[in-house]
mmCIF file of C-alpha atoms in Angstrom:
data_model
loop_
_atom_site.group_PDB
_atom_site.id
_atom_site.type_symbol
_atom_site.label_atom_id
_atom_site.label_comp_id
_atom_site.label_asym_id
_atom_site.label_seq_id
_atom_site.Cartn_x
_atom_site.Cartn_y
_atom_site.Cartn_z
ATOM 1 C CA MET A 1 13.791 71.169 -26.430
ATOM 2 C CA THR A 2 14.173 72.840 -29.816
ATOM 3 C CA GLU A 3 14.478 76.598 -30.290
ATOM 4 C CA GLY A 4 11.027 76.669 -31.907
ATOM 5 C CA CYS A 5 9.459 74.921 -28.909
ATOM 6 C CA ARG A 6 11.167 77.303 -26.491
ATOM 7 C CA SER A 7 9.845 80.283 -28.464
ATOM 8 C CA SER A 8 6.352 78.818 -28.535
ATOM 9 C CA THR A 9 6.442 78.206 -24.782
ATOM 10 C CA LYS A 10 7.563 81.796 -24.122
ATOM 11 C CA HIS A 11 4.721 83.151 -26.270
ATOM 12 C CA CYS A 12 2.228 80.896 -24.479
ATOM 13 C CA ASP A 13 3.461 82.026 -21.039
ATOM 14 C CA ALA A 14 3.257 85.669 -22.107
ATOM 15 C CA TYR A 15 -0.287 85.157 -23.399
ATOM 16 C CA MET A 16 -1.395 83.482 -20.160
ATOM 17 C CA CYS A 17 0.073 86.373 -18.128
ATOM 18 C CA PHE A 18 -1.858 88.795 -20.351
ATOM 19 C CA VAL A 19 -5.082 86.833 -19.878
ATOM 20 C CA ARG A 20 -4.650 86.649 -16.093
ATOM 21 C CA GLU A 21 -3.923 90.375 -15.914
ATOM 22 C CA TYR A 22 -7.134 91.313 -17.724
ATOM 23 C CA MET A 23 -9.474 88.788 -16.160
ATOM 24 C CA ALA A 24 -12.003 90.157 -13.701
ATOM 25 C CA LYS A 25 -11.710 89.370 -10.010
ATOM 26 C CA LYS A 26 -14.769 87.195 -9.424
ATOM 27 C CA ILE A 27 -16.168 87.072 -5.878
ATOM 28 C CA PHE A 28 -18.929 84.688 -4.819
ATOM 29 C CA MET A 29 -21.079 86.345 -2.138
ATOM 30 C CA THR A 30 -23.176 83.965 -0.109
ATOM 31 C CA SER A 31 -24.691 82.783 3.147
ATOM 32 C CA PHE A 32 -26.412 79.589 4.218
ATOM 33 C CA LYS A 33 -28.941 81.574 6.253
ATOM 34 C CA GLY A 34 -31.589 83.800 4.733
ATOM 35 C CA GLY A 35 -31.908 87.417 5.772
ATOM 36 C CA THR A 36 -28.237 88.120 6.421
ATOM 37 C CA GLY A 37 -28.173 90.750 3.675
ATOM 38 C CA VAL A 38 -26.084 89.088 0.955
ATOM 39 C CA THR A 39 -27.776 90.973 -1.886
ATOM 40 C CA THR A 40 -27.662 94.306 -0.051
ATOM 41 C CA CYS A 41 -23.960 93.817 0.664
ATOM 42 C CA ALA A 42 -23.287 92.831 -2.948
ATOM 43 C CA VAL A 43 -24.971 96.006 -4.191
ATOM 44 C CA GLY A 44 -23.360 98.232 -1.560
ATOM 45 C CA LEU A 45 -19.911 96.859 -2.323
ATOM 46 C CA GLY A 46 -20.554 97.044 -6.063
ATOM 47 C CA VAL A 47 -21.601 100.704 -5.858
ATOM 48 C CA ALA A 48 -18.504 101.519 -3.800
ATOM 49 C CA LEU A 49 -16.194 99.734 -6.247
ATOM 50 C CA ALA A 50 -17.801 101.513 -9.207
ATOM 51 C CA LYS A 51 -17.373 104.909 -7.531
ATOM 52 C CA MET A 52 -13.681 104.080 -7.113
ATOM 53 C CA GLY A 53 -13.439 103.670 -10.893
ATOM 54 C CA GLU A 54 -13.531 99.864 -10.951
ATOM 55 C CA ARG A 55 -15.665 98.397 -13.740
ATOM 56 C CA THR A 56 -18.070 96.294 -11.695
ATOM 57 C CA LEU A 57 -20.709 93.703 -12.556
ATOM 58 C CA ILE A 58 -23.240 92.296 -10.114
ATOM 59 C CA ALA A 59 -24.648 88.956 -11.257
ATOM 60 C CA ASP A 60 -28.074 88.710 -9.628
ATOM 61 C CA GLY A 61 -28.991 85.236 -8.425
ATOM 62 C CA ASP A 62 -32.632 86.132 -7.750
ATOM 63 C CA PHE A 63 -34.300 84.596 -10.811
ATOM 64 C CA ARG A 64 -37.797 85.471 -9.584
ATOM 65 C CA THR A 65 -37.767 89.195 -8.820
ATOM 66 C CA GLY A 66 -34.271 90.507 -9.584
ATOM 67 C CA SER A 67 -33.753 91.989 -6.125
ATOM 68 C CA ALA A 68 -30.194 93.207 -6.737
ATOM 69 C CA ALA A 69 -31.301 95.463 -9.585
ATOM 70 C CA ILE A 70 -34.165 96.771 -7.449
ATOM 71 C CA ILE A 71 -31.850 97.636 -4.558
ATOM 72 C CA GLY A 72 -29.370 99.104 -7.053
ATOM 73 C CA GLU A 73 -32.050 101.423 -8.506
ATOM 74 C CA CYS A 74 -32.152 99.671 -11.888
ATOM 75 C CA ARG A 75 -35.603 98.186 -11.600
ATOM 76 C CA ASP A 76 -37.257 97.354 -14.955
ATOM 77 C CA LEU A 77 -34.312 98.760 -16.941
ATOM 78 C CA GLN A 78 -33.238 95.356 -18.286
ATOM 79 C CA VAL A 79 -33.814 94.471 -21.936
ATOM 80 C CA TYR A 80 -32.569 90.868 -21.804
ATOM 81 C CA THR A 81 -31.963 88.537 -18.875
ATOM 82 C CA LEU A 82 -30.252 85.201 -18.352
ATOM 83 C CA GLY A 83 -33.640 83.670 -19.119
ATOM 84 C CA ASP A 84 -33.305 85.004 -22.675
ATOM 85 C CA TYR A 85 -29.646 83.972 -22.824
ATOM 86 C CA GLU A 86 -30.613 80.440 -21.775
ATOM 87 C CA LYS A 87 -33.040 80.259 -24.712
ATOM 88 C CA GLY A 88 -30.427 81.538 -27.161
ATOM 89 C CA ALA A 89 -32.360 84.770 -27.754
ATOM 90 C CA CYS A 90 -29.407 87.049 -26.977
ATOM 91 C CA ARG A 91 -25.694 87.169 -26.295
ATOM 92 C CA ALA A 92 -24.272 87.432 -22.780
ATOM 93 C CA LYS A 93 -23.277 91.056 -23.348
ATOM 94 C CA GLN A 94 -26.888 91.933 -24.128
ATOM 95 C CA THR A 95 -28.011 90.844 -20.656
ATOM 96 C CA LEU A 96 -25.996 93.666 -19.070
ATOM 97 C CA THR A 97 -28.056 96.423 -17.486
ATOM 98 C CA PHE A 98 -26.047 99.616 -17.028
ATOM 99 C CA HIS A 99 -26.715 101.832 -14.049
ATOM 100 C CA PRO A 100 -28.182 105.138 -15.307
ATOM 101 C CA LEU A 101 -25.932 107.290 -13.087
ATOM 102 C CA ASN A 102 -22.706 105.256 -12.975
ATOM 103 C CA SER A 103 -21.333 103.783 -16.174
ATOM 104 C CA ASN A 104 -18.887 101.637 -14.172
ATOM 105 C CA LEU A 105 -21.736 99.633 -12.612
ATOM 106 C CA CYS A 106 -23.702 96.883 -14.374
ATOM 107 C CA PHE A 107 -26.200 94.230 -13.384
ATOM 108 C CA MET A 108 -26.762 90.830 -14.967
ATOM 109 C CA PRO A 109 -30.356 89.832 -14.098
ATOM 110 C CA SER A 110 -31.238 86.145 -13.999
ATOM 111 C CA MET A 111 -35.020 86.518 -14.138
ATOM 112 C CA GLY A 112 -36.743 83.812 -16.135
ATOM 113 C CA ALA A 113 -33.814 81.404 -16.087
ATOM 114 C CA THR A 114 -34.786 77.809 -15.377
ATOM 115 C CA ASN A 115 -31.215 76.562 -15.122
ATOM 116 C CA LEU A 116 -28.896 78.967 -13.313
ATOM 117 C CA SER A 117 -25.844 77.043 -14.553
ATOM 118 C CA VAL A 118 -26.050 79.255 -17.672
ATOM 119 C CA ALA A 119 -24.773 82.097 -15.489
ATOM 120 C CA ALA A 120 -21.283 80.589 -15.433
ATOM 121 C CA GLN A 121 -20.972 80.691 -19.220
ATOM 122 C CA ALA A 122 -22.493 84.171 -19.408
ATOM 123 C CA VAL A 123 -20.062 85.517 -16.811
ATOM 124 C CA ASN A 124 -17.122 83.957 -18.631
ATOM 125 C CA ASP A 125 -18.313 85.546 -21.884
ATOM 126 C CA VAL A 126 -18.174 89.077 -20.407
ATOM 127 C CA ASP A 127 -15.203 88.526 -18.098
ATOM 128 C CA GLY A 128 -12.831 90.852 -19.932
ATOM 129 C CA LEU A 129 -15.208 93.813 -19.731
ATOM 130 C CA PHE A 130 -14.911 94.175 -15.948
ATOM 131 C CA ASP A 131 -12.434 94.559 -13.126
ATOM 132 C CA TYR A 132 -14.713 93.005 -10.491
ATOM 133 C CA ILE A 133 -17.656 90.640 -10.794
ATOM 134 C CA LEU A 134 -19.737 90.081 -7.671
ATOM 135 C CA LEU A 135 -21.885 86.969 -7.881
ATOM 136 C CA ASP A 136 -24.918 87.053 -5.608
ATOM 137 C CA LYS A 137 -25.406 83.391 -4.690
ATOM 138 C CA ILE A 138 -24.861 82.311 -8.295
ATOM 139 C CA ALA A 139 -22.152 80.519 -10.339
ATOM 140 C CA PRO A 140 -19.604 79.775 -7.577
ATOM 141 C CA GLU A 141 -17.704 77.532 -9.987
ATOM 142 C CA VAL A 142 -16.257 80.522 -11.858
ATOM 143 C CA CYS A 143 -15.141 82.410 -8.756
ATOM 144 C CA ASP A 144 -11.630 83.027 -7.474
ATOM 145 C CA SER A 145 -12.770 83.831 -3.957
ATOM 146 C CA ALA A 146 -15.820 84.129 -1.726
ATOM 147 C CA LEU A 147 -17.284 86.448 0.881
ATOM 148 C CA ILE A 148 -19.569 84.980 3.521
ATOM 149 C CA VAL A 149 -22.077 87.484 4.878
ATOM 150 C CA THR A 150 -23.181 86.953 8.463
ATOM 151 C CA GLU A 151 -25.202 88.750 11.089
ATOM 152 C CA PRO A 152 -23.629 88.961 14.568
ATOM 153 C CA PHE A 153 -26.180 86.557 16.071
ATOM 154 C CA THR A 154 -25.533 82.937 17.039
ATOM 155 C CA PRO A 155 -27.716 81.189 14.387
ATOM 156 C CA SER A 156 -26.110 83.242 11.621
ATOM 157 C CA VAL A 157 -22.563 82.712 12.919
ATOM 158 C CA LYS A 158 -23.157 78.960 13.141
ATOM 159 C CA SER A 159 -24.526 79.017 9.586
ATOM 160 C CA ALA A 160 -21.451 80.930 8.419
ATOM 161 C CA ASP A 161 -19.226 78.205 9.883
ATOM 162 C CA CYS A 162 -21.082 75.537 7.874
ATOM 163 C CA CYS A 163 -20.874 77.746 4.783
ATOM 164 C CA ARG A 164 -17.109 78.126 5.184
ATOM 165 C CA SER A 165 -16.640 74.357 5.308
ATOM 166 C CA ALA A 166 -18.818 73.814 2.243
ATOM 167 C CA LEU A 167 -17.000 76.459 0.204
ATOM 168 C CA TYR A 168 -13.618 75.058 1.169
ATOM 169 C CA ASP A 169 -14.689 71.538 0.223
ATOM 170 C CA SER A 170 -15.929 72.840 -3.142
ATOM 171 C CA GLY A 171 -12.475 74.167 -3.963
ATOM 172 C CA ILE A 172 -12.732 77.852 -2.995
ATOM 173 C CA LYS A 173 -9.877 78.486 -0.565
ATOM 174 C CA ASP A 174 -9.812 82.292 -0.554
ATOM 175 C CA ILE A 175 -12.739 83.036 1.761
ATOM 176 C CA GLY A 176 -13.392 86.276 3.608
ATOM 177 C CA LEU A 177 -16.021 87.431 6.090
ATOM 178 C CA VAL A 178 -18.489 90.329 6.028
ATOM 179 C CA VAL A 179 -20.175 91.060 9.353
ATOM 180 C CA ASN A 180 -23.420 92.839 8.537
ATOM 181 C CA LYS A 181 -26.037 94.612 10.701
ATOM 182 C CA LEU A 182 -23.603 95.159 13.556
ATOM 183 C CA ASN A 183 -24.850 97.526 16.256
ATOM 184 C CA GLY A 184 -22.356 99.151 18.618
ATOM 185 C CA GLY A 185 -24.895 99.383 21.429
ATOM 186 C CA GLN A 186 -25.476 95.634 21.364
ATOM 187 C CA ILE A 187 -21.729 95.056 21.595
ATOM 188 C CA LEU A 188 -21.418 97.321 24.643
ATOM 189 C CA ASN A 189 -24.453 95.632 26.226
ATOM 190 C CA GLY A 190 -22.756 92.248 25.788
ATOM 191 C CA GLU A 191 -25.494 90.976 23.454
ATOM 192 C CA VAL A 192 -23.230 90.230 20.496
ATOM 193 C CA MET A 193 -19.531 89.748 19.789
ATOM 194 C CA THR A 194 -17.367 92.243 17.952
ATOM 195 C CA ALA A 195 -16.650 91.651 14.267
ATOM 196 C CA HIS A 196 -13.053 90.669 15.012
ATOM 197 C CA GLU A 197 -14.201 88.148 17.618
ATOM 198 C CA ILE A 198 -16.622 86.605 15.116
ATOM 199 C CA ALA A 199 -13.903 86.415 12.458
ATOM 200 C CA SER A 200 -11.515 84.797 14.929
ATOM 201 C CA LEU A 201 -14.154 82.262 15.961
ATOM 202 C CA LEU A 202 -14.784 81.331 12.316
ATOM 203 C CA HIS A 203 -11.080 81.333 11.394
ATOM 204 C CA LEU A 204 -11.789 83.737 8.525
ATOM 205 C CA PRO A 205 -10.111 87.009 7.541
ATOM 206 C CA LEU A 206 -12.401 89.965 8.214
ATOM 207 C CA LYS A 207 -13.066 91.941 5.032
ATOM 208 C CA ALA A 208 -15.921 94.268 5.949
ATOM 209 C CA VAL A 209 -17.956 95.541 8.879
ATOM 210 C CA ILE A 210 -21.321 97.015 7.950
ATOM 211 C CA PRO A 211 -23.318 98.832 10.650
ATOM 212 C CA GLU A 212 -26.959 98.147 11.337
ATOM 213 C CA ASP A 213 -29.072 100.435 9.147
ATOM 214 C CA LEU A 214 -32.793 100.277 9.892
ATOM 215 C CA THR A 215 -33.574 102.546 6.919
ATOM 216 C CA LEU A 216 -32.409 100.024 4.310
ATOM 217 C CA PRO A 217 -35.753 98.189 4.039
ATOM 218 C CA ALA A 218 -37.280 101.536 3.066
ATOM 219 C CA GLY A 219 -34.766 101.914 0.252
ATOM 220 C CA ASN A 220 -32.504 104.434 1.980
ATOM 221 C CA TRP A 221 -28.755 104.317 2.564
ATOM 222 C CA LYS A 222 -27.375 106.236 5.528
ATOM 223 C CA GLY A 223 -24.066 108.069 5.144
ATOM 224 C CA PRO A 224 -22.229 105.792 7.630
ATOM 225 C CA THR A 225 -23.464 102.731 5.726
ATOM 226 C CA MET A 226 -22.086 103.962 2.411
ATOM 227 C CA LYS A 227 -18.843 104.962 4.130
ATOM 228 C CA ALA A 228 -18.576 101.421 5.517
ATOM 229 C CA PHE A 229 -18.971 99.959 2.013
ATOM 230 C CA LYS A 230 -16.359 102.398 0.682
ATOM 231 C CA THR A 231 -13.952 101.221 3.376
ATOM 232 C CA ALA A 232 -14.781 97.602 2.508
ATOM 233 C CA ALA A 233 -14.086 98.252 -1.189
ATOM 234 C CA GLU A 234 -10.702 99.771 -0.327
ATOM 235 C CA THR A 235 -9.865 96.732 1.808
ATOM 236 C CA ILE A 236 -10.911 94.235 -0.875
ATOM 237 C CA THR A 237 -8.974 96.033 -3.627
ATOM 238 C CA GLY A 238 -5.898 96.236 -1.402
ATOM 239 C CA LYS A 239 -5.737 100.027 -1.401
ATOM 240 C CA ARG A 240 -5.826 100.113 2.385
ATOM 241 C CA GLU A 241 -7.166 97.965 5.197
ATOM 242 C CA GLY A 242 -9.801 99.449 7.451
ATOM 243 C CA PHE A 243 -13.108 98.697 9.107
ATOM 244 C CA CYS A 244 -16.157 100.683 10.142
ATOM 245 C CA ASN A 245 -16.085 101.675 13.818
ATOM 246 C CA VAL A 246 -19.598 100.708 14.927
ATOM 247 C CA LEU A 247 -18.891 101.782 18.517
ATOM 248 C CA LYS A 248 -18.615 105.421 17.502
ATOM 249 C CA GLY A 249 -21.468 107.436 18.963
ATOM 250 C CA TYR A 250 -22.346 104.898 21.648
ATOM 251 C CA GLY A 251 -20.187 106.342 24.431
ATOM 252 C CA GLY A 252 -21.256 108.728 27.198
ATOM 253 C CA ILE A 253 -24.775 109.744 28.178
ATOM 254 C CA ASN A 254 -25.931 110.107 24.570
ATOM 255 C CA GLY A 255 -24.726 106.587 23.868
ATOM 256 C CA VAL A 256 -26.679 105.201 26.805
ATOM 257 C CA ILE A 257 -29.830 106.926 25.550
ATOM 258 C CA LYS A 258 -29.289 105.535 22.035
ATOM 259 C CA ARG A 259 -28.824 102.039 23.415
ATOM 260 C CA LYS A 260 -32.021 102.243 25.470
ATOM 261 C CA MET A 261 -33.957 103.546 22.469
ATOM 262 C CA ARG A 262 -32.553 100.750 20.296
ATOM 263 C CA ALA A 263 -33.604 98.163 22.891
ATOM 264 C CA LYS A 264 -37.220 99.311 22.588
ATOM 265 C CA LEU A 265 -37.327 98.895 18.791
#
């Protein structure tokens, strides 16, 4: 190899290292079963990452109503969507909707898009602007890793197992698990498994445990829920590993009362 070729190779290697360093970490968030809370978890994790100072984009796969932006309190703030990008009416950067209270958090709405494959190109176009891109059931082909969101109930766990196999077959090997809507009382009553037991059963690394929060459908976020997402963000970024303790508060007489009240809901 000539000296010129060696020099060119060194420059190419250095450039590729630079590109890899400044590429966003892209995480495909998904589930094969509806109702597990994929979008809610994507928004909760995105908010937590943004509060940590990570530039975060949530690519919303709901092309009908834009549910991620609604949950993230950015409803009707979009100017352009992936539907406009698909038609050539705007650039990918113009589809970004910035959160009014957190400049580190953005949404990419897909409303109006007839072919969601355009999301992959749009995400690649804005890659360098973010540290983390969470893709809510959209554009898995551009993702480095995936998070499967499951409820602690048998149909959802079985669905998560099928989802894991499908993701692995598609080429995504780095797959983690989010156990959502986990209630400590149900664990103590023997109704559901613990998050670690579910992760062990699915042969997946546990990345987050999110407690059951019955106020979420009303648009509220309890303090313990946000704390759980903060812990999940710290685990995913590698700052520290930890999980929400859903059994806290379910011991003693008060815990028994809470469990009986929960059973009547």
